[in-house]
Amino acid sequence: FRRVLFRSRFLLFIPAILWFIVTTVLLVLPGPDIPTVSFLDVIYFDKWVHAGLFGGMTFLFSFPFIKKFKATKKLLIYIAILSALYGVAMEYVQKYIAFERDFVYFDMVADGVGCVIGFFVSAILKRRLEKKGSSM
């Protein structure tokens, strides 16, 4: 029974783990491999991508805790902070390790904004599920 319970809980983390891997690959792609389209620069598409990647990461790592482990708001904040710190770390990876990638402070800001959005989406989902559970 414990094995089945562990497996079902672990399966909830698979989307987050896959998202983490995809995010890491995208952030360390060599600079020349990233397509450039001039009109996307006008709308700061790169910053939207960073916010989406890290908002998604925050939400996907929060979701299993919300669904199965009775997450606290404090835990959701920790997940958002850890995701943001990962974003900062990846900027340093881009600066020192990745081929022809730049260290950009505004990318870290976009990562942080995404984490905040991911936190709020997670907190709203947590509240709705708690409200739904208490009405049953």
Coordinates of N, CA and C in Angstrom, one line a residue:
F1 N 0.8 -1.2 0.0 CA 0.0 0.0 0.0 C 0.9 1.3 0.0
R2 N 1.9 1.3 0.8 CA 2.8 2.4 0.9 C 3.5 2.7 -0.5
R3 N 3.8 1.6 -1.2 CA 4.5 1.7 -2.5 C 3.6 2.4 -3.5
V4 N 2.3 2.0 -3.5 CA 1.3 2.6 -4.4 C 1.1 4.1 -4.0
L5 N 1.0 4.4 -2.7 CA 0.8 5.7 -2.3 C 2.0 6.6 -2.7
F6 N 3.2 6.1 -2.5 CA 4.4 6.8 -2.9 C 4.5 7.0 -4.4
R7 N 4.2 6.0 -5.2 CA 4.2 6.1 -6.6 C 3.2 7.1 -7.1
S8 N 2.0 7.1 -6.5 CA 0.9 8.1 -7.0 C 1.3 9.5 -6.7
R9 N 2.0 9.7 -5.5 CA 2.4 11.1 -5.2 C 3.6 11.5 -6.0
F10 N 4.5 10.5 -6.3 CA 5.7 10.9 -7.1 C 5.2 11.2 -8.5
L11 N 4.2 10.6 -9.1 CA 3.8 10.9 -10.4 C 3.3 12.3 -10.6
L12 N 2.8 12.9 -9.5 CA 2.4 14.3 -9.5 C 3.6 15.3 -9.8
F13 N 4.8 14.8 -9.5 CA 6.0 15.7 -9.6 C 6.6 15.5 -11.0
I14 N 6.1 14.6 -11.8 CA 6.7 14.4 -13.2 C 6.6 15.6 -14.1
P15 N 5.4 16.3 -14.1 CA 5.4 17.5 -15.0 C 6.4 18.5 -14.5
A16 N 6.5 18.7 -13.2 CA 7.5 19.7 -12.7 C 8.9 19.4 -13.1
I17 N 9.2 18.1 -12.9 CA 10.6 17.6 -13.3 C 10.9 17.8 -14.7
L18 N 9.9 17.5 -15.6 CA 10.1 17.7 -17.0 C 10.2 19.2 -17.4
W19 N 9.4 20.0 -16.7 CA 9.4 21.4 -17.0 C 10.8 22.0 -16.6
F20 N 11.3 21.5 -15.4 CA 12.7 21.9 -15.0 C 13.7 21.5 -16.0
I21 N 13.6 20.3 -16.5 CA 14.6 19.9 -17.5 C 14.5 20.7 -18.8
V22 N 13.3 21.0 -19.3 CA 13.1 21.8 -20.5 C 13.6 23.2 -20.2
T23 N 13.3 23.8 -19.1 CA 13.8 25.1 -18.8 C 15.3 25.2 -18.8
T24 N 15.9 24.2 -18.1 CA 17.4 24.2 -18.1 C 18.0 24.1 -19.5
V25 N 17.5 23.2 -20.3 CA 18.0 23.1 -21.7 C 17.8 24.4 -22.4
L26 N 16.7 25.0 -22.3 CA 16.5 26.3 -23.0 C 17.4 27.4 -22.5
L27 N 17.7 27.4 -21.2 CA 18.6 28.4 -20.7 C 20.1 28.2 -21.0
V28 N 20.4 27.0 -21.3 CA 21.9 26.8 -21.7 C 22.1 26.5 -23.1
L29 N 21.1 26.6 -24.0 CA 21.3 26.5 -25.4 C 22.3 27.5 -25.8
P30 N 23.2 27.2 -26.7 CA 24.2 28.1 -27.2 C 23.5 29.3 -27.9
G31 N 24.0 30.5 -27.7 CA 23.4 31.7 -28.2 C 23.1 31.7 -29.7
P32 N 24.0 31.2 -30.5 CA 23.6 31.1 -32.0 C 22.5 30.2 -32.3
D33 N 22.1 29.3 -31.4 CA 21.0 28.3 -31.7 C 19.7 28.9 -31.4
I34 N 19.6 30.1 -30.8 CA 18.4 30.7 -30.4 C 17.9 31.6 -31.6
P35 N 16.8 31.4 -32.1 CA 16.3 32.2 -33.3 C 16.1 33.6 -32.8
T36 N 16.4 34.6 -33.7 CA 16.1 36.0 -33.4 C 15.1 36.5 -34.5
V37 N 14.1 37.1 -34.0 CA 13.1 37.7 -34.8 C 12.9 39.1 -34.3
S38 N 13.2 40.1 -35.2 CA 13.2 41.5 -34.7 C 11.9 42.0 -34.1
F39 N 10.8 41.6 -34.6 CA 9.6 42.2 -34.1 C 9.3 41.6 -32.7
L40 N 9.9 40.5 -32.3 CA 9.7 39.9 -31.0 C 10.5 40.7 -29.9
D41 N 11.6 41.4 -30.4 CA 12.4 42.2 -29.5 C 11.5 43.4 -29.1
V42 N 10.7 43.9 -29.9 CA 9.9 45.1 -29.6 C 8.9 44.8 -28.4
I43 N 8.4 43.6 -28.4 CA 7.5 43.3 -27.3 C 8.2 42.5 -26.1
Y44 N 9.5 42.6 -26.1 CA 10.3 41.9 -25.0 C 9.9 40.5 -24.8
F45 N 9.8 39.8 -25.9 CA 9.3 38.4 -25.9 C 10.2 37.5 -25.0
D46 N 11.5 37.8 -25.0 CA 12.4 37.0 -24.1 C 12.0 37.1 -22.7
K47 N 11.6 38.3 -22.2 CA 11.2 38.5 -20.8 C 9.9 37.7 -20.5
W48 N 9.0 37.7 -21.5 CA 7.8 37.0 -21.3 C 8.0 35.5 -21.2
V49 N 9.0 35.0 -22.0 CA 9.4 33.6 -21.9 C 10.0 33.3 -20.6
H50 N 10.9 34.1 -20.1 CA 11.4 33.9 -18.7 C 10.3 33.8 -17.7
A51 N 9.4 34.8 -17.7 CA 8.4 34.8 -16.7 C 7.5 33.6 -16.8
G52 N 7.2 33.2 -18.0 CA 6.4 31.9 -18.2 C 7.1 30.7 -17.7
L53 N 8.4 30.6 -18.1 CA 9.1 29.4 -17.6 C 9.2 29.3 -16.1
F54 N 9.4 30.4 -15.4 CA 9.6 30.3 -14.0 C 8.2 30.4 -13.3
G55 N 7.2 31.0 -13.9 CA 5.9 30.9 -13.3 C 5.4 29.5 -13.4
G56 N 5.6 28.9 -14.5 CA 5.2 27.5 -14.7 C 6.0 26.6 -13.7
M57 N 7.2 26.8 -13.6 CA 8.0 26.0 -12.6 C 7.5 26.1 -11.2
T58 N 7.2 27.3 -10.8 CA 6.7 27.5 -9.4 C 5.4 26.8 -9.2
F59 N 4.5 27.0 -10.2 CA 3.2 26.4 -10.1 C 3.3 24.8 -10.1
L60 N 4.1 24.3 -11.1 CA 4.2 22.8 -11.2 C 4.8 22.2 -10.0
F61 N 5.8 22.8 -9.3 CA 6.4 22.3 -8.1 C 5.4 22.5 -6.9
S62 N 4.6 23.5 -7.0 CA 3.6 23.7 -5.9 C 2.4 22.7 -6.0
F63 N 2.0 22.4 -7.2 CA 0.8 21.6 -7.4 C 0.7 20.3 -6.6
P64 N 1.8 19.5 -6.6 CA 1.7 18.2 -5.9 C 1.5 18.4 -4.4
F65 N 2.1 19.5 -3.8 CA 1.9 19.8 -2.4 C 0.5 20.3 -2.1
I66 N 0.0 21.0 -3.0 CA -1.4 21.5 -2.9 C -2.4 20.3 -2.9
K67 N -2.1 19.4 -3.9 CA -3.1 18.3 -4.2 C -3.0 17.2 -3.1
K68 N -1.8 16.9 -2.7 CA -1.7 15.7 -1.8 C -1.2 15.9 -0.4
F69 N -0.5 17.0 -0.2 CA 0.3 17.2 1.0 C -0.2 18.3 1.9
K70 N -1.3 18.9 1.6 CA -1.9 20.0 2.4 C -0.8 21.1 2.5
A71 N -0.4 21.7 1.4 CA 0.6 22.8 1.4 C 0.2 24.0 2.3
T72 N 1.2 24.6 2.9 CA 0.9 25.8 3.6 C 1.4 27.0 2.7
K73 N 0.9 28.2 3.0 CA 1.3 29.3 2.2 C 2.8 29.5 2.3
K74 N 3.4 29.2 3.5 CA 4.8 29.4 3.7 C 5.6 28.4 2.8
L75 N 5.1 27.2 2.6 CA 5.8 26.3 1.7 C 5.7 26.8 0.2
L76 N 4.6 27.3 -0.2 CA 4.4 27.9 -1.5 C 5.4 29.1 -1.7
I77 N 5.6 29.9 -0.7 CA 6.6 31.0 -0.7 C 8.0 30.4 -0.9
Y78 N 8.3 29.4 -0.1 CA 9.6 28.7 -0.3 C 9.9 28.2 -1.7
I79 N 8.9 27.6 -2.3 CA 9.0 27.1 -3.6 C 9.2 28.2 -4.6
A80 N 8.5 29.3 -4.4 CA 8.7 30.5 -5.3 C 10.1 31.1 -5.1
I81 N 10.6 31.1 -3.9 CA 11.9 31.7 -3.7 C 13.0 30.8 -4.3
L82 N 12.8 29.5 -4.1 CA 13.8 28.5 -4.6 C 13.8 28.6 -6.2
S83 N 12.7 28.8 -6.8 CA 12.6 28.9 -8.2 C 13.3 30.2 -8.7
A84 N 13.1 31.2 -7.9 CA 13.7 32.5 -8.3 C 15.2 32.4 -8.1
L85 N 15.7 31.8 -7.1 CA 17.1 31.6 -6.9 C 17.7 30.7 -8.0
Y86 N 17.0 29.7 -8.5 CA 17.4 28.9 -9.6 C 17.6 29.8 -10.8
G87 N 16.6 30.8 -11.0 CA 16.7 31.7 -12.1 C 18.0 32.6 -12.0
V88 N 18.3 33.0 -10.8 CA 19.6 33.8 -10.6 C 20.8 32.9 -11.0
A89 N 20.8 31.7 -10.4 CA 21.9 30.8 -10.7 C 22.1 30.5 -12.2
M90 N 21.0 30.4 -12.9 CA 21.1 30.1 -14.3 C 21.6 31.3 -15.1
E91 N 21.4 32.5 -14.6 CA 22.0 33.7 -15.3 C 23.6 33.6 -15.1
Y92 N 24.0 33.2 -14.0 CA 25.5 33.0 -13.8 C 26.0 31.8 -14.7
V93 N 25.2 30.8 -14.8 CA 25.6 29.7 -15.7 C 25.7 30.2 -17.1
Q94 N 24.7 31.1 -17.5 CA 24.8 31.6 -18.9 C 26.0 32.5 -19.0
K95 N 26.4 33.2 -18.0 CA 27.6 34.1 -18.1 C 28.9 33.3 -18.1
Y96 N 29.0 32.3 -17.3 CA 30.3 31.6 -17.2 C 30.5 30.3 -17.9
I97 N 29.4 29.6 -18.2 CA 29.5 28.3 -18.7 C 28.8 28.1 -20.1
A98 N 27.7 28.7 -20.3 CA 27.0 28.5 -21.6 C 27.7 29.3 -22.7
F99 N 27.6 28.7 -23.9 CA 28.3 29.3 -25.1 C 27.6 30.5 -25.6
E100 N 28.2 31.6 -25.7 CA 27.7 32.9 -26.2 C 26.3 33.2 -25.7
R101 N 26.2 33.1 -24.4 CA 25.0 33.6 -23.7 C 25.3 34.8 -22.8
D102 N 24.4 35.6 -22.6 CA 24.6 36.8 -21.8 C 24.0 36.8 -20.4
F103 N 24.7 37.5 -19.5 CA 24.2 37.7 -18.1 C 23.3 39.0 -18.2
V104 N 22.0 38.8 -17.9 CA 21.1 39.9 -18.1 C 20.3 40.1 -16.8
Y105 N 20.4 41.2 -16.1 CA 19.7 41.4 -14.9 C 18.2 41.4 -15.1
F106 N 17.7 41.9 -16.2 CA 16.3 42.0 -16.4 C 15.7 40.6 -16.6
D107 N 16.5 39.6 -17.0 CA 16.1 38.2 -17.1 C 15.8 37.7 -15.7
M108 N 16.6 38.1 -14.7 CA 16.4 37.7 -13.4 C 15.1 38.3 -12.8
V109 N 14.9 39.6 -13.2 CA 13.6 40.2 -12.8 C 12.4 39.5 -13.4
A110 N 12.5 39.2 -14.7 CA 11.4 38.5 -15.3 C 11.2 37.1 -14.6
D111 N 12.3 36.4 -14.3 CA 12.2 35.1 -13.6 C 11.4 35.3 -12.3
G112 N 11.8 36.3 -11.5 CA 11.2 36.6 -10.2 C 9.7 37.0 -10.4
V113 N 9.4 37.8 -11.4 CA 8.0 38.1 -11.7 C 7.2 36.9 -12.0
G114 N 7.8 36.0 -12.8 CA 7.1 34.7 -13.1 C 6.9 33.9 -11.8
C115 N 7.9 33.9 -10.9 CA 7.7 33.1 -9.7 C 6.6 33.7 -8.8
V116 N 6.5 35.0 -8.8 CA 5.5 35.6 -8.0 C 4.1 35.3 -8.6
I117 N 4.0 35.3 -9.9 CA 2.7 35.0 -10.5 C 2.4 33.5 -10.3
G118 N 3.4 32.6 -10.4 CA 3.2 31.2 -10.1 C 2.8 31.0 -8.7
F119 N 3.3 31.8 -7.7 CA 2.9 31.7 -6.3 C 1.5 32.1 -6.2
F120 N 1.1 33.2 -6.8 CA -0.3 33.6 -6.6 C -1.3 32.7 -7.2
V121 N -1.0 32.1 -8.4 CA -1.8 31.1 -9.0 C -2.0 29.9 -8.1
S122 N -0.8 29.5 -7.6 CA -0.8 28.3 -6.7 C -1.7 28.6 -5.4
A123 N -1.5 29.8 -4.8 CA -2.2 30.2 -3.6 C -3.7 30.2 -3.9
I124 N -4.1 30.7 -5.1 CA -5.5 30.8 -5.4 C -6.1 29.4 -5.6
L125 N -5.3 28.5 -6.3 CA -5.8 27.1 -6.4 C -5.9 26.4 -5.1
K126 N -4.9 26.7 -4.2 CA -5.0 26.1 -2.8 C -6.2 26.5 -2.1
R127 N -6.5 27.8 -2.1 CA -7.7 28.4 -1.5 C -9.0 27.8 -2.0
R128 N -9.1 27.7 -3.3 CA -10.3 27.1 -4.0 C -10.5 25.6 -3.6
L129 N -9.4 24.9 -3.6 CA -9.5 23.5 -3.2 C -9.9 23.3 -1.8
E130 N -9.3 24.1 -0.9 CA -9.7 24.1 0.5 C -11.1 24.4 0.7
K131 N -11.6 25.5 0.0 CA -13.0 25.9 0.1 C -13.9 24.8 -0.4
K132 N -13.5 24.1 -1.5 CA -14.3 23.0 -2.1 C -14.3 21.9 -1.1
G133 N -13.2 21.6 -0.5 CA -13.1 20.4 0.5 C -13.9 20.7 1.7
S134 N -13.9 21.9 2.2 CA -14.7 22.2 3.4 C -16.2 22.3 3.2
S135 N -16.6 22.4 2.0 CA -18.0 22.5 1.7 C -18.6 21.0 1.5
M136 N -17.7 20.1 1.4 CA -18.2 18.7 1.2 C -18.6 18.0 2.5

